[in-house]
Coordinates of C-alpha atoms and ligand atoms in Angstrom, one line a residue:
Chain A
X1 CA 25.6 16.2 -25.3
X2 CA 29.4 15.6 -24.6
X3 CA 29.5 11.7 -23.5
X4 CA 30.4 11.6 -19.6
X5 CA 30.6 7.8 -19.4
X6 CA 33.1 6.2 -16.7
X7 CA 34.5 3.5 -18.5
X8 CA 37.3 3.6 -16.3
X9 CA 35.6 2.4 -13.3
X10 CA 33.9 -0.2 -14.9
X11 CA 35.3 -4.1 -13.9
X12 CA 34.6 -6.4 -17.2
X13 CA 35.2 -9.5 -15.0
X14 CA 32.4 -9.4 -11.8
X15 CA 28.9 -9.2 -12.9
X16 CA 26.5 -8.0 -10.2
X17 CA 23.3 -8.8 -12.3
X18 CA 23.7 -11.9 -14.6
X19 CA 20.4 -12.7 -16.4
X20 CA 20.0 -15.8 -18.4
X21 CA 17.2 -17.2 -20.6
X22 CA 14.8 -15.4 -18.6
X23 CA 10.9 -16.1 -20.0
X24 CA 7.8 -14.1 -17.9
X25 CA 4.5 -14.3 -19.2
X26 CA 1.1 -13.0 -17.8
X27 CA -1.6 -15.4 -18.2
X28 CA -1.4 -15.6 -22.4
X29 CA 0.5 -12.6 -22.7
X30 CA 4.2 -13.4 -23.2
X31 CA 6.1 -10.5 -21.8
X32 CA 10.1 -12.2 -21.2
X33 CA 10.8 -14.5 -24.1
X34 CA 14.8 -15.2 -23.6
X35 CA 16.5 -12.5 -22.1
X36 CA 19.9 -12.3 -21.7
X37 CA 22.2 -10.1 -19.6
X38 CA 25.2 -8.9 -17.6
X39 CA 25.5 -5.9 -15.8
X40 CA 29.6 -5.6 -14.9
X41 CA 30.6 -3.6 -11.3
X42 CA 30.2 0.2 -12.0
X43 CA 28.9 -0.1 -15.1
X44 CA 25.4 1.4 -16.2
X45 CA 23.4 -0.3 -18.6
X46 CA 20.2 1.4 -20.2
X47 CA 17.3 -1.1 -21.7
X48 CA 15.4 0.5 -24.1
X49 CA 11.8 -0.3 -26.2
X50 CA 9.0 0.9 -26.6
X51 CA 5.9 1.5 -23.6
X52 CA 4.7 -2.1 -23.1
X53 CA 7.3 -4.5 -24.0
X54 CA 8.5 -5.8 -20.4
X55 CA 11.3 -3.0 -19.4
X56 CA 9.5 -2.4 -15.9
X57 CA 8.9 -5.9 -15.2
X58 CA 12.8 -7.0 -16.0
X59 CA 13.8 -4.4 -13.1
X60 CA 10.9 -6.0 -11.0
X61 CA 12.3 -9.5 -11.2
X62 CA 15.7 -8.3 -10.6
X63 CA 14.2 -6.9 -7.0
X64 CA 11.9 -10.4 -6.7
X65 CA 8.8 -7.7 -6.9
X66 CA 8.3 -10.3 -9.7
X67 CA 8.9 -14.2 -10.1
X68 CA 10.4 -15.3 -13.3
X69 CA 8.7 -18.3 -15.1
X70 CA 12.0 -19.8 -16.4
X71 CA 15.3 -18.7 -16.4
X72 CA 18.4 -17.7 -13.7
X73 CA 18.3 -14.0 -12.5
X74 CA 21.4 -13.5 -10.2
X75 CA 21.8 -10.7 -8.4
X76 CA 25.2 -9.5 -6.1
X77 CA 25.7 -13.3 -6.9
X78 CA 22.4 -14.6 -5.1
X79 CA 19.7 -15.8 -7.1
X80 CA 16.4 -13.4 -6.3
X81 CA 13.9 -16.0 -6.8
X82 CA 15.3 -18.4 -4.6
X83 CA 15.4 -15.6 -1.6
X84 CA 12.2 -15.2 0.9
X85 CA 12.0 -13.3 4.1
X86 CA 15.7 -11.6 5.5
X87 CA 17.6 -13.1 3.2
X88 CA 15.7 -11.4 0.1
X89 CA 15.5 -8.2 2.5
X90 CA 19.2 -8.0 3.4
X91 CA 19.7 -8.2 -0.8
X92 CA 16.6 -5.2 -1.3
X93 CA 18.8 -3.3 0.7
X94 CA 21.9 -3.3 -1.2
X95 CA 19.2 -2.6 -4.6
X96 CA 17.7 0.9 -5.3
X97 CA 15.1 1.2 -7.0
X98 CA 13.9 5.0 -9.0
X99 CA 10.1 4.3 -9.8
X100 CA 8.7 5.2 -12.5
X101 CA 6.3 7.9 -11.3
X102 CA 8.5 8.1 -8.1
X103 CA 5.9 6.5 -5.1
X104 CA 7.3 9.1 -2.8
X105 CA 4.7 8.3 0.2
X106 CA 2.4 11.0 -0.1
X107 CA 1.5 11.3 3.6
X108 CA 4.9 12.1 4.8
X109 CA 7.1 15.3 4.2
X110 CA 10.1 14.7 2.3
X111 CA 12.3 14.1 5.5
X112 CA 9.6 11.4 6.6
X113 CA 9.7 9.9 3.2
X114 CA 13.8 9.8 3.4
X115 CA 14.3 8.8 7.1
X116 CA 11.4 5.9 6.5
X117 CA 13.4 3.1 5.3
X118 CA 16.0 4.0 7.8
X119 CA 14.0 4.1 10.4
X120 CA 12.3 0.7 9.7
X121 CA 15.6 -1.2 8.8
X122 CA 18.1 0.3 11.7
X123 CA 16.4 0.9 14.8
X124 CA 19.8 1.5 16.3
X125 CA 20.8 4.6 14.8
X126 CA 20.4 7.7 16.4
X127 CA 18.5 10.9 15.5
X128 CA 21.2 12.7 14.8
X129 CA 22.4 9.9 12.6
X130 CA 19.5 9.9 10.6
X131 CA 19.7 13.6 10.2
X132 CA 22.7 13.6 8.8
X133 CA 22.2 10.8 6.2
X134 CA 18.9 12.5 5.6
X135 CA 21.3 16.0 4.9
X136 CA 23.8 14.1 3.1
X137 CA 21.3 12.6 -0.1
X138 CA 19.6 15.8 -0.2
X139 CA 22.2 17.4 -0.7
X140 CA 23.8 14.7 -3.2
X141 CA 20.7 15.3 -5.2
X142 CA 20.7 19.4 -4.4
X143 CA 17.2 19.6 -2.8
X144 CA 18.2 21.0 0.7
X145 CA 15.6 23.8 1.0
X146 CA 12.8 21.1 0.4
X147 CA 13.1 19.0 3.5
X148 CA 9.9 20.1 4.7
X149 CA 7.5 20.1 1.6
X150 CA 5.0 17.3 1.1
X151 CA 5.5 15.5 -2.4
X152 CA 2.4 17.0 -3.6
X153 CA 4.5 20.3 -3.4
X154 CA 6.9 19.0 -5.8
X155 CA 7.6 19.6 -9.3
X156 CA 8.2 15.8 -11.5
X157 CA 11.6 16.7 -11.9
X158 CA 12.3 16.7 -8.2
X159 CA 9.8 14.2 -7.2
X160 CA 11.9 12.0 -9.4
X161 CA 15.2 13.3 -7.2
X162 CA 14.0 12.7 -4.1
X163 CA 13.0 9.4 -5.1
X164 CA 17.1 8.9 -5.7
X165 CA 17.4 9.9 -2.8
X166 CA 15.5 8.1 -0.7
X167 CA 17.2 4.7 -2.4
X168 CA 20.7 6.9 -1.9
X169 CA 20.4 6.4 1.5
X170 CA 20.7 3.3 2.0
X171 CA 23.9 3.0 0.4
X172 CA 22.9 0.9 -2.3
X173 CA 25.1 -1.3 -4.8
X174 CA 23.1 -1.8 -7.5
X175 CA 20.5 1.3 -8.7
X176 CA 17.6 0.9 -11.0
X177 CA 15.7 3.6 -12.5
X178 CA 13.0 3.4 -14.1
X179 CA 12.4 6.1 -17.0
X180 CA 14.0 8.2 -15.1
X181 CA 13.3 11.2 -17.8
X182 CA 9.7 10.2 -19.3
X183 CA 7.6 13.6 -18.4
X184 CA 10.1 15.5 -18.0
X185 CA 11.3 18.8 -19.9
X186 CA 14.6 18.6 -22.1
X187 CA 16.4 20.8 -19.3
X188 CA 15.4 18.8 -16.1
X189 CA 15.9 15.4 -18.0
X190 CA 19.7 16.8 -18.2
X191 CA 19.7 17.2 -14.6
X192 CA 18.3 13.9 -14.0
X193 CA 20.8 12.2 -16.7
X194 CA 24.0 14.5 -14.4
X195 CA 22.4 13.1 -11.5
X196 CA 22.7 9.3 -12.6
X197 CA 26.2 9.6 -13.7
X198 CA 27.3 11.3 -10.2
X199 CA 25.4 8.7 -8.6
X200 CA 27.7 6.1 -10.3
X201 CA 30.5 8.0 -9.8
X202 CA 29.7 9.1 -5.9
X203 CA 28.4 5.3 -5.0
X204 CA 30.2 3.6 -7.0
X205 CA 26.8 1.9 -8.4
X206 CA 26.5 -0.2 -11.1
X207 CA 23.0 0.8 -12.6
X208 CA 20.2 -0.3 -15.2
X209 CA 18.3 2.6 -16.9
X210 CA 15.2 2.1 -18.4
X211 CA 14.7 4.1 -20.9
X212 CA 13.0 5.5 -24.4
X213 CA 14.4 8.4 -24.1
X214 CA 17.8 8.3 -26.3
X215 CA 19.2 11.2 -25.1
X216 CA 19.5 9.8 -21.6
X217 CA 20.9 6.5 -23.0
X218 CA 23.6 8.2 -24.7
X219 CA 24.7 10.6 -22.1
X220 CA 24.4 7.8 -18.7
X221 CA 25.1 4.6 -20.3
X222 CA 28.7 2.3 -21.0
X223 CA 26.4 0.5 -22.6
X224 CA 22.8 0.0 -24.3
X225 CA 20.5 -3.1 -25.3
X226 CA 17.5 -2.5 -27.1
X227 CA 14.0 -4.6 -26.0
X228 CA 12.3 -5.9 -28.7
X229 CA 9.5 -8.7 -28.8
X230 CA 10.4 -9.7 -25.4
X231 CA 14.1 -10.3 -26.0
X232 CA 17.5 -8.2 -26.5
X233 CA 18.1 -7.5 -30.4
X234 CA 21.5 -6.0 -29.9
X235 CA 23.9 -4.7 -26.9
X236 CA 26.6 -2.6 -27.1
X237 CA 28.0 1.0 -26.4
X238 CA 25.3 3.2 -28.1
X239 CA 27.0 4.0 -30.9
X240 CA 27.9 0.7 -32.3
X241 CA 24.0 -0.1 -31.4
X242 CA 22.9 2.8 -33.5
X243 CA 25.8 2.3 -36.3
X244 CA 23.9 -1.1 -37.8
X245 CA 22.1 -0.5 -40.5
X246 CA 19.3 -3.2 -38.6
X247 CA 16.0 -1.6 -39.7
X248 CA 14.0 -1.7 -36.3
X249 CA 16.9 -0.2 -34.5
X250 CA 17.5 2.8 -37.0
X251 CA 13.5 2.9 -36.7
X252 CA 13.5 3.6 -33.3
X253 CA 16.5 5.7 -33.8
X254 CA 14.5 8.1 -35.9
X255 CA 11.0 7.9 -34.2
X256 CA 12.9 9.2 -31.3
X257 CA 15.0 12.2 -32.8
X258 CA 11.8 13.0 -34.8
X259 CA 9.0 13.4 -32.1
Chain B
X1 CA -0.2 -21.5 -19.2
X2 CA 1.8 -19.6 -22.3
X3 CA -0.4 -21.4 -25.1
X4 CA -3.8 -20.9 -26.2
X5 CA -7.0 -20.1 -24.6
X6 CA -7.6 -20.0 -20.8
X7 CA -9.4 -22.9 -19.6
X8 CA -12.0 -22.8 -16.3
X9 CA -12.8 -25.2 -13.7
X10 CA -16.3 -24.5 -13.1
X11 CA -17.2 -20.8 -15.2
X12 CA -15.2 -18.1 -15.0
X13 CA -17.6 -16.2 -12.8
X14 CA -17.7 -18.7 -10.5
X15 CA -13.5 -19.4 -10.6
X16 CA -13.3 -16.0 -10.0
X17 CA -15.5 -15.8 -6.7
X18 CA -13.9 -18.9 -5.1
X19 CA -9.9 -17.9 -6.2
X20 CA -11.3 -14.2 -5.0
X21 CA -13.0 -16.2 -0.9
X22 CA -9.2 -18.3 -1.2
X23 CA -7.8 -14.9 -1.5
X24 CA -9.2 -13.7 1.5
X25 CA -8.9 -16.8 3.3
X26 CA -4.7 -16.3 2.5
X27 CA -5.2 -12.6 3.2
X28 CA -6.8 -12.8 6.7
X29 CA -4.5 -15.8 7.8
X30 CA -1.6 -13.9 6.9
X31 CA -3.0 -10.8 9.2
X32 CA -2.7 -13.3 12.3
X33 CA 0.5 -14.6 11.5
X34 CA 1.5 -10.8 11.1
X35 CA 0.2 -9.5 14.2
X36 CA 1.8 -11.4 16.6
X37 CA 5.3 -11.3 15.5
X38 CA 7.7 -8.4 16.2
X39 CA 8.0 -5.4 15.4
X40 CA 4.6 -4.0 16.6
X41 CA 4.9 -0.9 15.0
X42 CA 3.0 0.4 18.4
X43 CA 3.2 4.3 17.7
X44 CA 1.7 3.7 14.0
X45 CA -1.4 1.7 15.7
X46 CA -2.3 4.6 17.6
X47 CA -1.8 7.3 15.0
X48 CA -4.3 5.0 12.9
X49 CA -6.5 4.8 16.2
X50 CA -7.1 8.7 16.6
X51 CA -7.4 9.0 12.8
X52 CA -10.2 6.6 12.6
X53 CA -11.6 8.2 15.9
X54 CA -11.3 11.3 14.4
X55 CA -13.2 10.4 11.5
X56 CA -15.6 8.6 12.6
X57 CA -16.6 11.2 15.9
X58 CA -18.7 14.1 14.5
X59 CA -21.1 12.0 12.7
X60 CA -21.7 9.4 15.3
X61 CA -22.0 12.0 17.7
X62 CA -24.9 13.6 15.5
X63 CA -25.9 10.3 14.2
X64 CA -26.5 8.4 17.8
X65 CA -28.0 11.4 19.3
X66 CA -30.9 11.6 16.7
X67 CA -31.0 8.1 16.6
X68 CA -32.0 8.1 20.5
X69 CA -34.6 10.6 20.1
X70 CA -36.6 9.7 17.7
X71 CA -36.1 6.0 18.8
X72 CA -38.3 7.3 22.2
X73 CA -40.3 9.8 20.2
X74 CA -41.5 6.8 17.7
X75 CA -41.4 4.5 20.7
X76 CA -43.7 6.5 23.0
X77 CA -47.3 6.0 21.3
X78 CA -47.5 2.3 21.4
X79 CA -46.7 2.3 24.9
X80 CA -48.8 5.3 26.0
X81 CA -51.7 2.9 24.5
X82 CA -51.0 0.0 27.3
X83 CA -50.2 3.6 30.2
X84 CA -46.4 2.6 29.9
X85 CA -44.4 5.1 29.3
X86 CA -42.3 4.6 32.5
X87 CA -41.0 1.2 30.5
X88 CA -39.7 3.8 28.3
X89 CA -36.0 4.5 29.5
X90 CA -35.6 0.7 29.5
X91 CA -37.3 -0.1 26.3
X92 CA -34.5 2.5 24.6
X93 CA -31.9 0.9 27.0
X94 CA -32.5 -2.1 25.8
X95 CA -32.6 -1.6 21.9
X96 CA -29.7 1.0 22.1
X97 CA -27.3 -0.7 24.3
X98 CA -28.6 -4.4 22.9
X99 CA -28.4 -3.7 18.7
X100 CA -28.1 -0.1 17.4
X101 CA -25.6 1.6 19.0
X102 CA -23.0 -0.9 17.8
X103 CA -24.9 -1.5 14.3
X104 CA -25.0 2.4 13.8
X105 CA -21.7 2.3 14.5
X106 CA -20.2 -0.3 12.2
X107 CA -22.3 1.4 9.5
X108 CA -21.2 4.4 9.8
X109 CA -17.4 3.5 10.2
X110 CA -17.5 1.1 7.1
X111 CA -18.6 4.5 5.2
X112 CA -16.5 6.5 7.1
X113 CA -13.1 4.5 7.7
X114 CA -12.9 1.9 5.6
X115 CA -14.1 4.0 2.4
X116 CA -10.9 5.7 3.1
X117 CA -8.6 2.6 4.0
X118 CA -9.5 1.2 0.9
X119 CA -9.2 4.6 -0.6
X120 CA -5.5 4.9 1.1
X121 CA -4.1 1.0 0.5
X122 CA -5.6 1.2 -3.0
X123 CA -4.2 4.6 -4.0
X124 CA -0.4 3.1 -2.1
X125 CA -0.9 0.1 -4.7
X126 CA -1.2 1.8 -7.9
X127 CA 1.2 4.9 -7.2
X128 CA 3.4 1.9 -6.6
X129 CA 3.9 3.2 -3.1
X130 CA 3.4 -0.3 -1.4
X131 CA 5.9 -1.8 -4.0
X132 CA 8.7 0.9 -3.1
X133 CA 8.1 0.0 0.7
X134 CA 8.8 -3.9 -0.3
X135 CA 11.7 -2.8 -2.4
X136 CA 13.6 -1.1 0.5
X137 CA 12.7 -3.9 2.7
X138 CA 10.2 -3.0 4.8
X139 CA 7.0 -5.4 4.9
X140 CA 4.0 -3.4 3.7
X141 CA 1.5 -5.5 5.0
X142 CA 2.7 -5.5 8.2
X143 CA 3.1 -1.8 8.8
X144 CA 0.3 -0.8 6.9
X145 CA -2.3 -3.6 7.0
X146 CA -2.0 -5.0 10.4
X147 CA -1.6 -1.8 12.4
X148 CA -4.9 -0.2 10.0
X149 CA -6.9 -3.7 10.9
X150 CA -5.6 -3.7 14.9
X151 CA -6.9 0.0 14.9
X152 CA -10.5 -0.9 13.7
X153 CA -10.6 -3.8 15.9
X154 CA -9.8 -1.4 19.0
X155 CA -11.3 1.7 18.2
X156 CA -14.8 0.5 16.8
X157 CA -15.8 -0.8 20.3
X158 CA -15.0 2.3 21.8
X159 CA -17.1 4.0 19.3
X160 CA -20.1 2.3 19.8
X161 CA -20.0 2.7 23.6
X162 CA -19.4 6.4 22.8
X163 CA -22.6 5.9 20.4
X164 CA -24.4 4.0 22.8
X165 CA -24.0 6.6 25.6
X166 CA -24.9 9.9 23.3
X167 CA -27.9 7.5 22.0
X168 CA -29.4 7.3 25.5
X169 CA -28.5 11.3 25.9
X170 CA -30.6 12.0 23.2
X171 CA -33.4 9.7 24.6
X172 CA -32.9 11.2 28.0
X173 CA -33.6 14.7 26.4
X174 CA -36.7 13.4 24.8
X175 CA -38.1 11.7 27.7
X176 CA -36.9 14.7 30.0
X177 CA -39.0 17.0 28.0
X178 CA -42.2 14.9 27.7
X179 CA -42.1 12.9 31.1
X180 CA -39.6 15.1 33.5
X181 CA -37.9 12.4 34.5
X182 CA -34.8 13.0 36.5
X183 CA -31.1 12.1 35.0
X184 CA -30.5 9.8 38.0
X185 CA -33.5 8.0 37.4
X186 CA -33.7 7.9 33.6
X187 CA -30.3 5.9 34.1
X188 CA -31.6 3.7 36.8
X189 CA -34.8 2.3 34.9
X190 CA -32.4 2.2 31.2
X191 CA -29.7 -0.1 33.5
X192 CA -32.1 -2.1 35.4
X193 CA -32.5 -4.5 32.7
X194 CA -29.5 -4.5 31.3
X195 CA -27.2 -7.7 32.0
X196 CA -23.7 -8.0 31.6
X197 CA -24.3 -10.5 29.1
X198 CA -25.7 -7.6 26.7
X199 CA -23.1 -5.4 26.9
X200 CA -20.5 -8.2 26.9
X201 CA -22.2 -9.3 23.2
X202 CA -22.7 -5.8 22.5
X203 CA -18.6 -5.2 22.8
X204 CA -18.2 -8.6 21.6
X205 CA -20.1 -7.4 18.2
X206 CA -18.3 -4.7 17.8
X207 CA -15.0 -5.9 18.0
X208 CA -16.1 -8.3 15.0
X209 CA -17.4 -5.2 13.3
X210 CA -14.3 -3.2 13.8
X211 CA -11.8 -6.6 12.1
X212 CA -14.6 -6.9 9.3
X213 CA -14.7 -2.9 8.4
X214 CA -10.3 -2.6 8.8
X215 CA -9.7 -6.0 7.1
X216 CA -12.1 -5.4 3.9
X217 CA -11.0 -2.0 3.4
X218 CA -7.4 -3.2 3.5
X219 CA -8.0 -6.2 1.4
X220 CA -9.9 -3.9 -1.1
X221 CA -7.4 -1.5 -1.3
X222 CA -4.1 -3.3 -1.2
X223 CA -5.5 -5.6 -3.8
X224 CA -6.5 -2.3 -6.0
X225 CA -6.4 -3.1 -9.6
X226 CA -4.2 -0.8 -11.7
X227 CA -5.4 2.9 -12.6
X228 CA -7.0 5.6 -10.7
X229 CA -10.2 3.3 -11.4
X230 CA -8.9 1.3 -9.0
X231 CA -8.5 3.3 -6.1
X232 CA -12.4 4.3 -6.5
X233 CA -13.7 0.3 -6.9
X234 CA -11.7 -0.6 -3.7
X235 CA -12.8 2.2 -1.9
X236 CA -16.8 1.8 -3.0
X237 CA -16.5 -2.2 -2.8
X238 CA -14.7 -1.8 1.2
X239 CA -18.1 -0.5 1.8
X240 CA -20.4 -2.4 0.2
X241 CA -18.6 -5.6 1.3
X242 CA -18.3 -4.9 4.6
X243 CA -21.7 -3.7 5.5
X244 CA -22.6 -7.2 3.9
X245 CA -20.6 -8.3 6.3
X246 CA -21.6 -6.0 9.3
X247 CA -25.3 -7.6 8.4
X248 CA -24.4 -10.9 8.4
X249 CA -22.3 -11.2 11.6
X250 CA -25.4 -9.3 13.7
X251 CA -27.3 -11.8 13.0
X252 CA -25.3 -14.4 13.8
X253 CA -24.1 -13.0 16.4
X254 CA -27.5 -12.4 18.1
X255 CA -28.6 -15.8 17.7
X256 CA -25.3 -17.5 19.2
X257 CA -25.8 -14.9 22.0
X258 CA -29.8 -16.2 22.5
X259 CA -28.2 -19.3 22.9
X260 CA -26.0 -18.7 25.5
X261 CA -28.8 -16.8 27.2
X262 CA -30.8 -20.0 27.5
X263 CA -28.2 -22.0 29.9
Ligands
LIG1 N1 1.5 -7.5 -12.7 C1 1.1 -7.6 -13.9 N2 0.1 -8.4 -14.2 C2 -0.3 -8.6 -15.5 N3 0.3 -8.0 -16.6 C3 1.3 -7.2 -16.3 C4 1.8 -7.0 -15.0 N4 2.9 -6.1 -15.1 C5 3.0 -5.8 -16.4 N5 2.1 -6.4 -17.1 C6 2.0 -6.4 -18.6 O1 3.3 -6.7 -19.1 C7 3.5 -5.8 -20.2 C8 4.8 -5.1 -20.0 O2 4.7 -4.1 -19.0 P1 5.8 -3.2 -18.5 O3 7.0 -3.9 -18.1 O4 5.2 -2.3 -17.5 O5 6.1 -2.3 -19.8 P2 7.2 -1.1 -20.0 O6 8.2 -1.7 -21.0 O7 6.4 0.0 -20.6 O8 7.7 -0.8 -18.7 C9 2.3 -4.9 -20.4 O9 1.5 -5.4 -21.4 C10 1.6 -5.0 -19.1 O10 0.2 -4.9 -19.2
LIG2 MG1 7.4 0.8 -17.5

């Protein structure tokens, strides 16, 4: 569990997300209640708390999947709320985002489901253009010999890759995954944490990792901030994080090494 | 909205139905302002159009042949009573051509096709499929809505002149049998009433059947609530809703078209 975090690469003075005093409710249930962030170029940041306490719907704002009830969420420098139609698209493009349970589109084969949103975005490019970027993620995320199965073929593990990939190929600047590990086994989660920190090395991203699993947080992230009650309780490198002696962070510490 | 208890206009039952027609209302305008604005998405429109065709085929194949033989088996008695069976072949004409053809077929494709667009939209929604479409900027509702609800509307028409015309096969067998009347002829008396007007509403009909049955099973299942739940509600309510639908619109259909035929 050696840490493999680029620290190097990581610019401290441009931010490519910059949350502030962001609030979301639904209806009565407050789900946001002040959140505060900045991502830095090339840096990966992993949010974690527990199931239920807003992770997936920070990352949803961040792509405008989501519309924030108060607060400034900027994005590449743009704020995502205040974007509609090709201006929001153009920013989606430079954004990928790992789901959860993957969405892979079940009716196409995994080339179908990689070529797709080049296809729909760049009508110009060629076959052989598309093949190649279509060659070139797969192989980034080492699942040549499965161009042709249908996701339903597919183990979690590399469902969850050729998810990456399909954001991969559209060169993104920003990636966000969400749980990347959750139902996964311990030696595929450490394939999925390698596969984050060569994305970030290979793209250059700059990355948010949501995350319960502490292992993953560790290994992929410069830095962590942990969710609770709908707001950050601390951020820092992991191990400053897990040094305080704050009860509900050593909690969660525990819960996690124990089960 | 962040403090206390939820307060409704009317009832909540009653909020829900009219912020649930409102929702359609949006849902339906934003179809037409969708459809007619590049890109087309062409080659996806006629991959949906075989696949409902597909679908749909074998059972209103079976379904309209049956349909036209016992029509003229049931039919037969109450004319033989007044010596009339040669009204027979227009009689079925008339009732095939003029109502069932297109009602069996806009039945049969809201429990055929849009179980199974509502099915497909709704299962998209929850897998999060439709959101990853958004986030890699491509419009979800235009590439899978409007090309699903542009298929109905073309493909249900042709349908129920397919059903129409293995309806009146099945009647010709029947009459064939019992009165040996020839092919030609059997078509000659069935057409000899039929006016323009009634295929024109019959066509007419079905194109408003084929929107209702694509746009209900889209607006079911891209609206799917959360959990494989979900994807089963959308699918069973596209068909309830839209043979409500189906129901309503012959009828009101008919009785504009009465009108028309009294100029
Ligand atoms: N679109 C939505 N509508 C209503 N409630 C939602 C919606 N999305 C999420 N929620 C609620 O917000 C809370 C946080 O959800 P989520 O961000 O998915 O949690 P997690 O941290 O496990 O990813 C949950 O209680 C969920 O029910
Ligand atoms: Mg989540």
């Amino acid at each position: 569990m050696q840490s493999d975090n680029h620290n190097d690469i990581i610019d401290r003075d441009d931010a490519v997300i910059s949350i502030s005093g962001l609030y979301k409710s639904f209806g009565t249930l407050d789900v946001l209640k002040g959140i505060d962030l900045d991502v830095h170029k090339g840096e990966n940041v992993a949010v974690l708390g527990r199931s239920g306490t807003g992770k997936s719907v920070l990352i949803k704002i961040l792509v405008g999947l989501l519309k924030p009830d108060a607060g400034i969420v900027k994005v590449l420098g743009q704020e995502v709320d205040k974007l509609q139609g090709k201006e929001l698209d153009a920013l989606r493009l430079k954004i990928g985002f790992s789901f959860q349970n993957s969405a892979l589109y079940d009716s196409m084969d995994v080339r179908r489901n990689l070529e797709f949103p080049l296809r729909m975005n760049f009508k110009s490019l060629t076959k052989k253009e598309i093949d190649i970027a279509v060659e070139e993620v797969l192989d980034a995320v080492g699942l040549l010999d499965k161009i042709n199965q249908l996701p339903s073929d597919l183990s979690g593990g590399q469902k969850k890759r050729i998810g990456i990939a399909r954001t991969l190929i559209l060169k993104p600047e920003i990636m966000l995954y969400d749980e990347p590990t959750s139902g996964l086994d311990p030696i595929t989660s450490v394939e999925i944490n390698d596969l984050i920190n060569d994305v970030q090395r290979r793209y250059h991203t700059s990355s948010i990792i949501i995350t319960h699993d502490l292992t993953c947080a560790k290994v992929t992230a410069n830095r962590v901030a942990i969710l609770l009650d709908g707001a950050f309780l601390k951020v820092g490198t992991f191990d400053d994080v897990f040094a305080t002696q704050e009860e509900r962070i050593q909690s969660f510490f525990n819960y996690n090494f124990i089960t | 909205m962040r403090t206390g208890s939820k307060k409704f206009l009317l009832s909540k039952g009653l909020d829900e139905y009219f912020i649930g027609v409102y929702n359609a209302y949006k849902f339906i305008g934003r179809f037409f302002k969708e459809a007619f604005k590049a890109p087309f998405h062409f080659r996806e429109i006629i991959n949906q159009c075989f696949e409902i065709g597909l679908k749909a085929l074998p059972l209103i194949t079976l379904t309209g042949f049956i349909t036209g033989i016992v029509f003229t088996k049931q039919s037969r008695p109450s004319l033989e009573t007044f010596g009339a069976t040669s009204w027979l072949p227009s009689l079925i004409s008339i009732a095939i051509l003029r109502a069932l053809a297109s009602l069996v077929t806009a039945l049969i494709c809201s429990g055929k096709v849009g179980s199974s667009i509502g099915a497909e939209l709704g299962s998209m929604r929850v897998t999060e499929q439709i959101d990853a479409m958004e986030v890699s900027a491509i419009n979800p509702f235009k590439f899978l809505v409007t090309t699903r609800v542009l298929a109905t509307t073309i493909t249900v028409p042709i349908l129920a002149l397919y059903c129409g015309f293995v309806a009146l096969l099945g009647s010709f067998v029947n009459i064939n049998a019992h009165e040996a009347t020839s092919f030609i002829s059997f078509f000659e008396h069935g057409f000899d009433t039929i006016t323009f007007l009634d295929i024109f509403t019959s066509v007419t009909k079905s194109i408003f059947f084929g929107f209702t049955i694509g746009i209900v099973g889209c607006y079911k299942g891209y609206n799917a609530s959360s959990g494989t739940v979900g994807v089963g509600r959308a699918a069973n309510q596209a068909v309830v809703l839209s043979m409500f639908l189906v129901f309503i619109e012959e009828v009101v259909i008919v009785q504009v078209s009465n009108w028309i035929r009294l100029f």
